[in-house]
Short mmCIF file of C-alpha atoms and ligand atoms in Angstrom, two decimals:
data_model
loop_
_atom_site.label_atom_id
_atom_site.label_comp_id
_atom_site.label_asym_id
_atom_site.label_seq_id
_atom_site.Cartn_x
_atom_site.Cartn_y
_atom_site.Cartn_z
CA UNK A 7 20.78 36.84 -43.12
CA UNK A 8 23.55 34.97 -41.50
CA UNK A 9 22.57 32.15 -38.71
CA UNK A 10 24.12 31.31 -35.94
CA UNK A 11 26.22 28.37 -35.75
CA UNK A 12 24.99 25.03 -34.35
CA UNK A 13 27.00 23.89 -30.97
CA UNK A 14 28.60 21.39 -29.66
CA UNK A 15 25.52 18.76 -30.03
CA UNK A 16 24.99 20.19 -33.71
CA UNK A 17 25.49 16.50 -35.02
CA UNK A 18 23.11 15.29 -32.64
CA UNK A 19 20.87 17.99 -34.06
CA UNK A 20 20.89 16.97 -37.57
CA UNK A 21 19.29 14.00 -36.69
CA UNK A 22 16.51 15.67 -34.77
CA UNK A 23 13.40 13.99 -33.70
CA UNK A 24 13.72 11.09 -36.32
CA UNK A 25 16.43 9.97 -33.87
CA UNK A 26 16.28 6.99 -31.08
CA UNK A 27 19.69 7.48 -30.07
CA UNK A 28 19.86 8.44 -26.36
CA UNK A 29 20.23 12.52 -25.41
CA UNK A 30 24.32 12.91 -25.75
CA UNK A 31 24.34 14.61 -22.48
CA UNK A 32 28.13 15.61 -22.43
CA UNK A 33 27.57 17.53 -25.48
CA UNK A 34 24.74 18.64 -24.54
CA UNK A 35 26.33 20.16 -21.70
CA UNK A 36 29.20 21.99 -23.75
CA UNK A 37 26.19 24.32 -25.21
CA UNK A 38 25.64 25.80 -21.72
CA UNK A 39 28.89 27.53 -21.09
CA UNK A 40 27.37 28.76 -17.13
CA UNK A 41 27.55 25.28 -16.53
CA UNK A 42 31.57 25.30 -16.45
CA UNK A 43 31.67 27.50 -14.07
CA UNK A 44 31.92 27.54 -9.79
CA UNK A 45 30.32 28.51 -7.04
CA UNK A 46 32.06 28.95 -3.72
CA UNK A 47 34.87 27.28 -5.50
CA UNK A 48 33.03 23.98 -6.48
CA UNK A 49 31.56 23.19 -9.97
CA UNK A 50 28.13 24.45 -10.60
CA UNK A 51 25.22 22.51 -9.92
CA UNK A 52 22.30 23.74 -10.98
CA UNK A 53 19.27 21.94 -10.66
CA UNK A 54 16.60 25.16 -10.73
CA UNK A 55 15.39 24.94 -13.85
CA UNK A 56 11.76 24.57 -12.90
CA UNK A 57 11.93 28.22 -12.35
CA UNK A 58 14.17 29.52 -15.34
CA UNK A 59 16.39 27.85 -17.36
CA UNK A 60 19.87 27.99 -18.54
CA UNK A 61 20.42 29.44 -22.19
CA UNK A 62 22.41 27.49 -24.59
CA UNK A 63 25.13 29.66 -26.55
CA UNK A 64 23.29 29.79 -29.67
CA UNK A 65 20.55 31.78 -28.20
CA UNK A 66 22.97 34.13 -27.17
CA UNK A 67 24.32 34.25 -30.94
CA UNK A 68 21.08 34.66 -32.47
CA UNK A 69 20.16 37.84 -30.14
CA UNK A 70 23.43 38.81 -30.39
CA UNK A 71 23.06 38.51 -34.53
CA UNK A 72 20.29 40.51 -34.08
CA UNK A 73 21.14 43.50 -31.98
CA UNK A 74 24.92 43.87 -34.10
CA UNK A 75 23.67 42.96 -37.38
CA UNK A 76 20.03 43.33 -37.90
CA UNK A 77 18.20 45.49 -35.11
CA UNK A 78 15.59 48.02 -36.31
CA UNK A 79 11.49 48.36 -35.06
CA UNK A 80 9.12 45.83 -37.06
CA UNK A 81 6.20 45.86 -38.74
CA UNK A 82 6.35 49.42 -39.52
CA UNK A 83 9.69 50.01 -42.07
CA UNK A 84 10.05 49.99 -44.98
CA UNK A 85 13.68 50.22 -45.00
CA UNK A 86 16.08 46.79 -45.34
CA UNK A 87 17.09 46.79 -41.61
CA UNK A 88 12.99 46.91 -40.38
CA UNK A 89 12.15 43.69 -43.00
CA UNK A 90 15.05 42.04 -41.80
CA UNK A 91 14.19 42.11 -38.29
CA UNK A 92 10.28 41.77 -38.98
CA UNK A 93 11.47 38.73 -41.06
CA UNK A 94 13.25 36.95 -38.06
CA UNK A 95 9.88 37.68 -35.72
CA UNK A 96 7.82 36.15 -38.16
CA UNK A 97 10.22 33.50 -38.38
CA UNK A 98 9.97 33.35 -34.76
CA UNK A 99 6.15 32.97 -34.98
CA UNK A 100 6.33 30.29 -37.60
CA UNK A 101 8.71 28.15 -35.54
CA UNK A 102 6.49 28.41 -32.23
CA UNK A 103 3.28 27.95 -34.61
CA UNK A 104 4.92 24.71 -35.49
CA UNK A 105 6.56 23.69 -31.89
CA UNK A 106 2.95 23.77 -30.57
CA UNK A 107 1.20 22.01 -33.58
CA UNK A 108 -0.85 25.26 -34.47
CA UNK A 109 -2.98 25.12 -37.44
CA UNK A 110 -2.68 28.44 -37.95
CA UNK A 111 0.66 31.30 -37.33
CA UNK A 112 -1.65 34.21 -36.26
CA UNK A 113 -2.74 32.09 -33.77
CA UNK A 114 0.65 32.52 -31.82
CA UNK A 115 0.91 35.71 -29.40
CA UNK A 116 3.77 36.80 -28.48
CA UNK A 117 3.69 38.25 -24.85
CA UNK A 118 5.84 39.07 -22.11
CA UNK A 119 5.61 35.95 -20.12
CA UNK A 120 3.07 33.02 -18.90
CA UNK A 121 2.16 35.06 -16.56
CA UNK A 122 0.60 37.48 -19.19
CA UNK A 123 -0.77 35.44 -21.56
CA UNK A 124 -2.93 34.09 -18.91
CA UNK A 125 -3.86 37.81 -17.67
CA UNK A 126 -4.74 38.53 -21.09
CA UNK A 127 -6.79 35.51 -21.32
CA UNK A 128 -8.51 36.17 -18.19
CA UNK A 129 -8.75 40.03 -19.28
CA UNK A 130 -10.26 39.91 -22.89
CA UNK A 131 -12.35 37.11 -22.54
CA UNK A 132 -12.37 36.40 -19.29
CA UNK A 133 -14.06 40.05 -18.68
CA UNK A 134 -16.29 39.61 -21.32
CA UNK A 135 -17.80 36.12 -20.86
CA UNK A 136 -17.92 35.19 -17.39
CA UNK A 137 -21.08 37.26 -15.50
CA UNK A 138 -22.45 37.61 -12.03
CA UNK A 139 -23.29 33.47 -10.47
CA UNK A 140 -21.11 31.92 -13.26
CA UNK A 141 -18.21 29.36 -12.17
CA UNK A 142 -14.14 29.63 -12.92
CA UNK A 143 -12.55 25.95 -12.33
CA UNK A 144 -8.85 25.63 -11.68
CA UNK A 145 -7.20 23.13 -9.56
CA UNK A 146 -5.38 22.99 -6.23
CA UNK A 147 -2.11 22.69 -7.90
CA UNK A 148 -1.73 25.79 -9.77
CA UNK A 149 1.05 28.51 -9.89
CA UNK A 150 -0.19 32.10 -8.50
CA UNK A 151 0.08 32.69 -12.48
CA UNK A 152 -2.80 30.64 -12.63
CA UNK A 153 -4.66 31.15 -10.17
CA UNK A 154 -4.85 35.16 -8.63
CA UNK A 155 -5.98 36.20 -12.61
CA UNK A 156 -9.35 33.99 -11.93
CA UNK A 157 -9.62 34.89 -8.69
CA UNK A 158 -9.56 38.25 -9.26
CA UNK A 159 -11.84 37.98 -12.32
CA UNK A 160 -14.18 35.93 -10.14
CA UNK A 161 -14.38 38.77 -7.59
CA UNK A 162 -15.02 41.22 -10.17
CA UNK A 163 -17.51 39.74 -11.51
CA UNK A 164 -19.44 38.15 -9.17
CA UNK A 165 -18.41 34.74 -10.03
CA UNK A 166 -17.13 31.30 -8.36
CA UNK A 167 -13.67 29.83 -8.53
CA UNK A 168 -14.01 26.45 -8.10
CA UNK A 169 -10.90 24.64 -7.11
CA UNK A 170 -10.85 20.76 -8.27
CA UNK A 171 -8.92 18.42 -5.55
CA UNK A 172 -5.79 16.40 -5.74
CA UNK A 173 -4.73 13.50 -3.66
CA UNK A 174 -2.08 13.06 -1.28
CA UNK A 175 0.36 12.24 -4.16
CA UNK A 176 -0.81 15.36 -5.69
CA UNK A 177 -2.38 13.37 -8.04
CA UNK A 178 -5.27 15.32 -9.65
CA UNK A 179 -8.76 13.92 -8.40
CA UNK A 180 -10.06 13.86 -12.40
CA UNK A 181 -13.99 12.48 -11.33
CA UNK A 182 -14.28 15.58 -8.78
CA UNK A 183 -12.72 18.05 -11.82
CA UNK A 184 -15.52 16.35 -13.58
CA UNK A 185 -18.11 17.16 -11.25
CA UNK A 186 -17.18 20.34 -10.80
CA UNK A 187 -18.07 21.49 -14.39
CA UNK A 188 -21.31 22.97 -13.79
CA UNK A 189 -23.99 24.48 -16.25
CA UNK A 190 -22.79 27.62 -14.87
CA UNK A 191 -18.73 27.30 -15.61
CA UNK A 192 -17.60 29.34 -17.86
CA UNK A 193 -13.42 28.64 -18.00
CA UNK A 194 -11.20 25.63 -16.63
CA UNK A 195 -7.98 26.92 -16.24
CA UNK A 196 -5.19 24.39 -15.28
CA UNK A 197 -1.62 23.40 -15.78
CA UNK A 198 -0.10 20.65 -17.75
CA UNK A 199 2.68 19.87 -15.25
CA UNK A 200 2.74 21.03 -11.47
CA UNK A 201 6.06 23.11 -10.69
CA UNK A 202 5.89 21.79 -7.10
CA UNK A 203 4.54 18.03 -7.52
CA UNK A 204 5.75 17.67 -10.92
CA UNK A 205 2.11 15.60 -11.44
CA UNK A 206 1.81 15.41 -15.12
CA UNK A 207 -2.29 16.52 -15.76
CA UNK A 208 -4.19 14.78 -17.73
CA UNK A 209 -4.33 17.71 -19.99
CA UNK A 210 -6.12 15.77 -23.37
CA UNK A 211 -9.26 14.38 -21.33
CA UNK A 212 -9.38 17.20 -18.72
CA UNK A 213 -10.18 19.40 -22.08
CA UNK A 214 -12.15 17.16 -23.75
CA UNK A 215 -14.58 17.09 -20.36
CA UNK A 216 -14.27 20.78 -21.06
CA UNK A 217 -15.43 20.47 -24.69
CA UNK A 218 -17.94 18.22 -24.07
CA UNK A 219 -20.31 21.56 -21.90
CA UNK A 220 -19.01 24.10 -23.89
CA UNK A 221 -16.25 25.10 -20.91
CA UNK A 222 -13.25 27.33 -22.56
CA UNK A 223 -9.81 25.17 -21.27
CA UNK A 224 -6.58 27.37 -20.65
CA UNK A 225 -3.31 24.89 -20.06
CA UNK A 226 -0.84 26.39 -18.43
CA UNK A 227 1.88 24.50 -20.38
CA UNK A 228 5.20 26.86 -18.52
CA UNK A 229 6.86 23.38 -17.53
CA UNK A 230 5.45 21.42 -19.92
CA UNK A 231 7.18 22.52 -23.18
CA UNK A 232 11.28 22.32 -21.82
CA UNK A 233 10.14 18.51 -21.72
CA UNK A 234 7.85 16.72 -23.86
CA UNK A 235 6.68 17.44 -26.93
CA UNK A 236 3.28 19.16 -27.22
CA UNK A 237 0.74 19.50 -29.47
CA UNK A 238 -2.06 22.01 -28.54
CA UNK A 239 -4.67 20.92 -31.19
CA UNK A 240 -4.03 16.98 -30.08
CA UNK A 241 -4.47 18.64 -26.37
CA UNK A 242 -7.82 19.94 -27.81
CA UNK A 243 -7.33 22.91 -25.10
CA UNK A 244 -8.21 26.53 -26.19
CA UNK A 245 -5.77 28.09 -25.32
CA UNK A 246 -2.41 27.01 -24.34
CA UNK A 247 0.03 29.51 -22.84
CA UNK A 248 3.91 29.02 -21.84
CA UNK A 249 7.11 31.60 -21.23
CA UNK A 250 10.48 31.09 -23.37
CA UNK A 251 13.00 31.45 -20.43
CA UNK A 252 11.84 28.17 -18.78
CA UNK A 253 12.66 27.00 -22.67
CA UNK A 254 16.34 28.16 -22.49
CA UNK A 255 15.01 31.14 -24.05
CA UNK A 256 15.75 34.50 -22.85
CA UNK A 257 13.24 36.06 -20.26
CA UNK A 258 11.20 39.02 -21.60
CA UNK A 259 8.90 36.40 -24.27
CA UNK A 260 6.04 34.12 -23.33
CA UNK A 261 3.00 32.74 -25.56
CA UNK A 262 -0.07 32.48 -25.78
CA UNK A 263 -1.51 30.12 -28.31
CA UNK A 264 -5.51 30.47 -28.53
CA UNK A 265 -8.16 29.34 -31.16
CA UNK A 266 -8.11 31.46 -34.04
CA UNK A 267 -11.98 31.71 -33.81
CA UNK A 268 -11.60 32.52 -30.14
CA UNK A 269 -8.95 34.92 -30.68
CA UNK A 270 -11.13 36.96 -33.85
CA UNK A 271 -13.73 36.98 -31.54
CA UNK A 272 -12.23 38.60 -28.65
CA UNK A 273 -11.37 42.54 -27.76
CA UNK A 274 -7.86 43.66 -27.12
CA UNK A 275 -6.46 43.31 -23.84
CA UNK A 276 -3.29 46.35 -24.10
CA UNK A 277 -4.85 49.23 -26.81
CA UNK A 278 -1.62 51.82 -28.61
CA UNK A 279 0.22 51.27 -31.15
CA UNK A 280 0.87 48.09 -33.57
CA UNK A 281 -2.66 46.75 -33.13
CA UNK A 282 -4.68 48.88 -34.90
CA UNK A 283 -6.21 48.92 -38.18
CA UNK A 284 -7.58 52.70 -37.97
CA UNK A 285 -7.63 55.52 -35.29
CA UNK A 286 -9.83 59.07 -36.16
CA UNK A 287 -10.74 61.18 -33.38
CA UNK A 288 -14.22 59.73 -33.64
CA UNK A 289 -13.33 55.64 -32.44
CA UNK A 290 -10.52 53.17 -33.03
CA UNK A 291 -10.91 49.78 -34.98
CA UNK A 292 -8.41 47.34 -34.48
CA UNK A 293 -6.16 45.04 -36.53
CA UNK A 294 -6.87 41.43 -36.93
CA UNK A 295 -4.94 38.87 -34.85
CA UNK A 296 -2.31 38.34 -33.66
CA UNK A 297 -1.32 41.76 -33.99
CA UNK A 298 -4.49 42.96 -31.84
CA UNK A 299 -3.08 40.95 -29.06
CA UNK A 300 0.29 42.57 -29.55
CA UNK A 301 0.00 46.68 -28.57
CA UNK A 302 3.86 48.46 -28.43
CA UNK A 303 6.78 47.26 -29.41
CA UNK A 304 7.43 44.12 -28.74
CA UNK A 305 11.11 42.32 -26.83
CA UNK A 306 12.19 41.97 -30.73
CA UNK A 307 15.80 40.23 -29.51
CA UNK A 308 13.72 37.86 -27.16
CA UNK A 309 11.23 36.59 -29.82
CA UNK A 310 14.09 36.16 -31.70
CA UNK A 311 15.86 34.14 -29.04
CA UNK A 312 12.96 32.19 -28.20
CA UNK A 313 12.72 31.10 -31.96
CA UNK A 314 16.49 29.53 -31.69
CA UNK A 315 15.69 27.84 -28.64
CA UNK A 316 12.80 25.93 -30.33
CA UNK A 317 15.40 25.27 -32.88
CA UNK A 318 17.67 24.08 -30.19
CA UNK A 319 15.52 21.64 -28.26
CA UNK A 320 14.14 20.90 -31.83
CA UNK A 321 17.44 19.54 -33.06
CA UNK A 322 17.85 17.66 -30.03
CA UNK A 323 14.04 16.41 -29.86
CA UNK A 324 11.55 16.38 -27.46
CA UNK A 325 11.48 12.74 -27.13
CA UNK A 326 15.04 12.14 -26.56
CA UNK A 327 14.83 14.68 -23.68
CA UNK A 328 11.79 13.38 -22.40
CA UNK A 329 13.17 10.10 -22.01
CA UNK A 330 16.61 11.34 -20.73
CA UNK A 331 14.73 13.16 -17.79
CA UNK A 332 12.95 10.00 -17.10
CA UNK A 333 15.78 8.03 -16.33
CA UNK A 334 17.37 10.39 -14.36
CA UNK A 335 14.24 11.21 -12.19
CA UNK A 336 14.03 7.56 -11.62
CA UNK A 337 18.11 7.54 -10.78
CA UNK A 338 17.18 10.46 -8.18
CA UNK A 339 14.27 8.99 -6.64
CA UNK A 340 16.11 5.75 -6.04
CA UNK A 341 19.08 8.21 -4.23
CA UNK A 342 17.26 10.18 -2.61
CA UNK A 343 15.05 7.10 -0.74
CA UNK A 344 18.56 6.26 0.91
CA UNK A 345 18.55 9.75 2.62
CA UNK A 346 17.02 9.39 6.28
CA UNK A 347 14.75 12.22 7.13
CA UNK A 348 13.85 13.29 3.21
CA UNK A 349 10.58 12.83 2.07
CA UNK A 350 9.27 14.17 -1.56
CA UNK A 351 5.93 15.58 -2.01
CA UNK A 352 4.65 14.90 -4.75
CA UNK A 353 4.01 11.03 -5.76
CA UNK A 354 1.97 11.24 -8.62
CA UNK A 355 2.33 7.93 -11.48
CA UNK A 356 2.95 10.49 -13.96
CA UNK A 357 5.21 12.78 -13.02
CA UNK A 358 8.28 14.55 -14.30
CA UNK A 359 11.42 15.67 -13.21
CA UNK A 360 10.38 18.21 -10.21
CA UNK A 361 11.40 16.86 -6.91
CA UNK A 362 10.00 18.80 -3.57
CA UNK A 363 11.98 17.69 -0.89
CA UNK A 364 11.49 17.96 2.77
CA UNK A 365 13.63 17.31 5.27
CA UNK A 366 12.85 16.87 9.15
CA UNK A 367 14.06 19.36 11.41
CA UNK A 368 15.75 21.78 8.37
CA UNK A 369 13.97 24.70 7.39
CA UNK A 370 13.82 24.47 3.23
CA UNK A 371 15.80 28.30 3.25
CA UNK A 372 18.13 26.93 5.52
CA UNK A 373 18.70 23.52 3.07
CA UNK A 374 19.23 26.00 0.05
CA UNK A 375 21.72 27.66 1.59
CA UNK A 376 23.29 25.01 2.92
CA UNK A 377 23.28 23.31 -0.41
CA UNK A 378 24.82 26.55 -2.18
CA UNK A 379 27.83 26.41 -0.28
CA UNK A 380 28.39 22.93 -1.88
CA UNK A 381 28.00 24.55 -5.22
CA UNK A 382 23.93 23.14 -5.63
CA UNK A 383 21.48 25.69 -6.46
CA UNK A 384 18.06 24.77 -5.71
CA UNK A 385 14.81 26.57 -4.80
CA UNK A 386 13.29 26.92 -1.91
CA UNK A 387 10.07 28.36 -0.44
CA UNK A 388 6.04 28.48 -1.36
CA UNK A 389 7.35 28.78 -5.49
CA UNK A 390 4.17 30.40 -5.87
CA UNK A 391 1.50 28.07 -5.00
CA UNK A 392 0.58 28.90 -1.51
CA UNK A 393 -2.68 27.24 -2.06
CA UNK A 394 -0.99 23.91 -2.56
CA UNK A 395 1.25 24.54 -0.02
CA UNK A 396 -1.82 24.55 2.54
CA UNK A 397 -3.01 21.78 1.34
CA UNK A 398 0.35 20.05 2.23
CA UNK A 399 0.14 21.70 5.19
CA UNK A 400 3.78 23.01 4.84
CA UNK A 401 5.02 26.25 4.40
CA UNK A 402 7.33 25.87 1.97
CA UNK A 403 9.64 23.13 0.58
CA UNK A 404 13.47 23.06 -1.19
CA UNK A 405 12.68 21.76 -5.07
CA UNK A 406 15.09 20.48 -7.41
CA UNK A 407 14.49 20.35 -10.70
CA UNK A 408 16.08 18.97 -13.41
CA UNK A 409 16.29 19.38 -17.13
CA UNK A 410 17.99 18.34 -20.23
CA UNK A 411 21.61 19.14 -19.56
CA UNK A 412 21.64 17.24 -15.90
CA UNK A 413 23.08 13.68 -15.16
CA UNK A 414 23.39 11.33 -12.46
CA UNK A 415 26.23 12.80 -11.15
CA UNK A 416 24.66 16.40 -10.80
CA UNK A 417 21.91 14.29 -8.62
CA UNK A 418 25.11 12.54 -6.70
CA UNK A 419 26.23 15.85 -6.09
CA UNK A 420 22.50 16.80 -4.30
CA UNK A 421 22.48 13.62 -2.45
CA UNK A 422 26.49 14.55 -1.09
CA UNK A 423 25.20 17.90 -0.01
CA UNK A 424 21.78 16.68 1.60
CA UNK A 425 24.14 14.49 3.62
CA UNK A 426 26.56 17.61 4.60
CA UNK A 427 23.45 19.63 5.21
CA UNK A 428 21.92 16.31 7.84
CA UNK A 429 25.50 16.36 9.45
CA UNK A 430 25.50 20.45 10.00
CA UNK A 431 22.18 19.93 11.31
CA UNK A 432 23.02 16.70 13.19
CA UNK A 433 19.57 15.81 11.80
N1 PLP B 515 2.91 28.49 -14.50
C1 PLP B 515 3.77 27.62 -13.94
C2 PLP B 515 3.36 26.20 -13.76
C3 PLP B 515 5.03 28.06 -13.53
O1 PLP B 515 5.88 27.20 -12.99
C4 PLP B 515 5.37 29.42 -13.71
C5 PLP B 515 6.68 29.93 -13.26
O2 PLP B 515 7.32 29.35 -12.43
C6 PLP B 515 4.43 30.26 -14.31
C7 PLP B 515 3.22 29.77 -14.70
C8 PLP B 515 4.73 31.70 -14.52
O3 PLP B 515 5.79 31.89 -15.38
P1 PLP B 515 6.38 33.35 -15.61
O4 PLP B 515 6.87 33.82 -14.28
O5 PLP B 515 7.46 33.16 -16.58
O6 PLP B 515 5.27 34.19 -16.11
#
């Protein structure tokens, strides 16, 4: 099976993780062809990655590879075409299984998004373990994603979602989470990094509290993985769930890593084909994980895309990134402090490269589109966390967010056009 060829960075790649050098940004850069591009005839800025991410050209290679060279269904033929293409899921699986530190490949689900591995999470055993007067615990900071699932589960079954606090820096108040773990909870559910505060969760102890009185812990890890390494079993979570187009993935594959022992023990969530072991007219009796978690056919070119993107940010290493998005978050803060009028929610100590900005008198749809005529894309509105947006107090807010292939002068460029928006606005 051919594979596609390494980009630009490919040298950097070689040297992986093992590396200290710095992230070779300009190289970096050349694997994103978008990013060469305009808008309203000046260069592209694009600082949304919080919400999806660009996708690197070998991504595009390796579903390409697929689709011209490879494509057939999986699992079920036993012709060369079908192994080929079940070979390069499982492949997939085995690179995820190791991205996340699983013990354990069957552990990894493939899924459609974040947003459905924590459905199914809140379906199979969410249904089946949480009863009339027991407790849900999120906290104030989660995404709809993971938040409405509990809520609705709660509702259905008679339960109580608890909500655990966070500061004013949207710092997470961890002795109130604590508290909050009752006899009576049943799941925590909360996310490794906010995609409005950018507050980096104490994710390790948070689950260990959860371990400690028997509480299942879900991380929502959708902006964790694009930058930092994780390791689920170090998290000591249960289950740890995250979508591949936030990854520079393609959209149409998320994850959901669980316990194997929690997994075994828990009834499908989607029932047809691919997950079962046998079907008479009399009952059904289901295949063994993952494949019981995986009914239909599957998004065969986005697993397989997903699995090169691992490989990509793999080559370049977590840590490099990491510490490349450090420094530039710190470059930003310091240019955005000089902007009268701004102010960032969204303080915390540990936080990473999300920046909410909001800026007197200029509505945050306004600022966006303001900002797009200067060739900046950014978000703007509630980015699906009303709840936190209450607690703010505002209704919505314009993020940028930043990721591996930005530099100081894409954060020049947002300070230029936050001053073009102030003079339009003669704010
Ligand atoms: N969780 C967080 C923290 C997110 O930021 C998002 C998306 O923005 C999600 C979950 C949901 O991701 P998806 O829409 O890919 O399911």
């Amino acid at each position: 099976m051919s594979t596609p060829q390494a980009g630009e960075a490919g040298a950097q790649r070689a040297e992986g993780e093992r590396s200290s050098r710095k992230l070779d940004v300009a190289a970096v850069r050349k694997d994103f062809p978008i990013l060469a591009r305009e808008v309203h005839g000046k260069p592209l800025v694009f600082l949304d990655s919080a919400s999806s991410a660009q996708k690197p050209r070998v991504v595009v290679d390796a579903m390409s590879d697929l689709y011209l060279r490879h494509y057939a269904n999986i699992h079920r033929g036993v012709y060369q075409l079908s192994m080929e293409a079940t070979q390069m899921v499982e492949d997939a699986r085995d690179k995820t299984a190791a991205f996340l530190g699983a013990a354990d490949r069957r552990e990894i689900i493939f899924v459609r998004n974040a947003t459905e591995a924590l459905n199914l999470v809140a379906y199979s055993y969410g249904r089946h373990h949480v009863e009339r007067g027991d407790e849900v615990l999120v906290t104030h900071m989660e995404h709809h994603a993971n938040f409405v699932p509990w809520q609705v589960l709660c509702e259905e079954r008679g339960a109580t979602l608890r909500v655990a606090p966070i500061d004013d820096r949207g710092v997470l108040d961890l002795e109130e989470f604590e508290k909050l773990l009752s006899p009576r909870t049943k799941i925590a559910a909360f996310t490794h990094i906010s995609n409005v505060l950018g507050t980096i969760n104490p994710v390790e102890e948070m689950s260990r509290m959860c371990r400690e009185r028997g509480v299942v812990s879900v991380v929502d890890g959708a902006q964790s993985v694009p930058h930092q390494r994780v390791d689920a079993l170090a998290i000591g979570c249960d289950f740890f769930t995250f979508s591949g187009h936030k990854l520079f993935g393609p959209s149409g594959v998320g994850v959901l890593w669980g316990r194997a022992e929690i997994l075994e023990a828990m009834p499908p969530f989607l029932t047809g084909g691919s997950m079962i072991e046998s079907v008479r007219l009399e009952g059904t009796t289901f295949a063994d994980i993952p494949q019981r978690f995986e009914a239909g056919t599957p998004d065969i070119g986005c697993i397989v895309g997903l699995g090169a993107a691992i490989d990509y940010v793999e080559g370049l290493g977590l840590d490099a990134i990491q510490a490349h998005e450090r420094e530039l978050l710190a470059y930003a803060e310091a240019k955005l402090a000089d902007v009268p009028g701004l102010s960032i929610l969204g303080t915390a100590p540990q936080k990473a490269a999300v920046i909410s900005l909001v800026m007197d008198d200029i509505h945050p749809h306004d600022l966006g589109t303001i900002l797009d005529r200067e060739g900046v894309a950014i978000r703007s509105g509630h980015h699906c966390a009303q709840p936190l947006m209450e607690r703010f107090d505002v209704a919505a807010t314009a993020r940028a967010s930043l990721a591996l292939y930005n530099d100081e002068s894409d954060v020049d460029a947002l300070v230029a056009a936050l001053h073009v928006a102030r003079e339009m606005f003669g704010a």
